Amino acid sequence: MALNPVEHRLLDLASHWETFREDASKRLLVWQADDNALRFFQCFFEVQKHETDYTVGDLFIVFDVPFQNAIQYSRALKESLAGQYDASREDLAQQGITPNWQFNPEEIPDSAAGFVQSLCSFDSKHYESIGHLVAVLMPSEVANDEAFVSWLTRILASGIPERLRFVVIDSLETPRLSQLIGLKHQLIHVDTPEIDALTTAQETFVQEGAVGPAAVFRNLLIGLMTLVEKGPSEQVRVKAADALKFARKEKWADQEVVITMLVAGALLKEKRFDKAVNEYQGARQAAKQATAEGHPSGQQLVLQTLFGEAGVHLAAGDLAKAVECYDQAAVLAQQIPDIILGIEAFRMGTFCLARMKDRKSAIDRGLKALTMGEQLKR
């Protein structure tokens, strides 16, 4: 059976991984990618639990605990390793592997070297059935990039055996490991697989071979989304004109909202605030039209345009206009009702008013947010 575009990306990642693995001089793989490719890496690590065309035969353990400081992180990693092992004992037994590794995290130091020691202990018990042991470090939060890099350098200095490998993911848009990469450490392999989520989605749609207006519009929309991420706003507006023409021909007011908000986002990226506001206001008119035509999500679309416009005013430093939008959003959210977005509208209004030194009005919005929050308990 032919592989789909997503599977082709996973197969490509498997090839990249094998290139790193075959280099016995390396221990840490730094995969660099756009933010929209993160899910592909997560999917790659997940599918390694199953037999597929892109399974590489190694054991990947993903650690997503947050990094606050070195001691906390080392301790949390050891506890996560113990917890994941305990949770998988039954699965291991079904695979014919005796789950008899005994591990007490408290007996090993809360340090980078201690974490390596823990992994080596695990590997020594199960090395015959797991290929390479791979610790995938994907902290959900990093409080201090420099401290995280320092911790990683101590990992590299801890005498990692060849059978043990580490993987970290670094964003090309907001890199946090530049200092680590700049070390040009002999144990580090830096790799930048060419993966783009929007391009993959577009290829998937083409492969599906759908027909009719919806299929045509879908291809127009994914092309626009790709351009929004990588192209200048003027090109986005030209591309959007075709999509808008098609949506209006089909009388899809809700899709007009989507297209116009994408244009607004492209303008906001370039800090063209006035034009972005105009686009959000135009999107709101289309959303109101959709509401008038009975679209079930019409009011939600109006609400999204209010939040979008408020965000532009906030980015432009016009807090008073941002408050106006958040107040309108709060009123609409209560009418829908949408308690979560209502709370968010009041919360952001509070934030803006506090920065404006309008203490009385800020307290008023904050109390309203608390009142709405009480409804979540019911």
Short mmCIF file of C-alpha atoms in Angstrom, two decimals, residues 16 35 51 55 68 75 95 100 110 115 136 143 151 164 169 196 263 273-274 283 294-295 305 314:
data_model
loop_
_atom_site.label_atom_id
_atom_site.label_comp_id
_atom_site.label_asym_id
_atom_site.label_seq_id
_atom_site.Cartn_x
_atom_site.Cartn_y
_atom_site.Cartn_z
CA HIS A 16 17.46 10.94 9.71
CA ASP A 35 7.00 25.10 15.25
CA GLU A 51 5.71 -2.31 14.06
CA THR A 55 9.91 1.78 13.13
CA GLN A 68 12.64 25.04 36.52
CA ARG A 75 14.68 14.67 40.18
CA GLN A 95 5.83 -8.74 24.96
CA ASN A 100 11.97 -6.93 36.95
CA ASP A 110 19.41 14.74 41.68
CA PHE A 115 19.78 10.84 35.43
CA VAL A 136 13.68 12.36 24.39
CA ALA A 143 12.17 28.70 32.97
CA TRP A 151 22.29 21.07 32.35
CA LEU A 164 22.34 5.49 25.24
CA ILE A 169 13.90 19.55 19.68
CA ASP A 196 6.34 21.57 6.93
CA VAL A 263 -5.07 38.24 5.99
CA PHE A 273 -1.75 47.55 12.63
CA ASP A 274 -4.28 49.89 10.97
CA ALA A 283 -14.31 39.79 9.01
CA GLY A 294 -28.65 31.28 10.68
CA HIS A 295 -25.14 29.86 10.82
CA THR A 305 -13.00 38.80 15.32
CA LEU A 314 -2.80 45.59 22.24
#
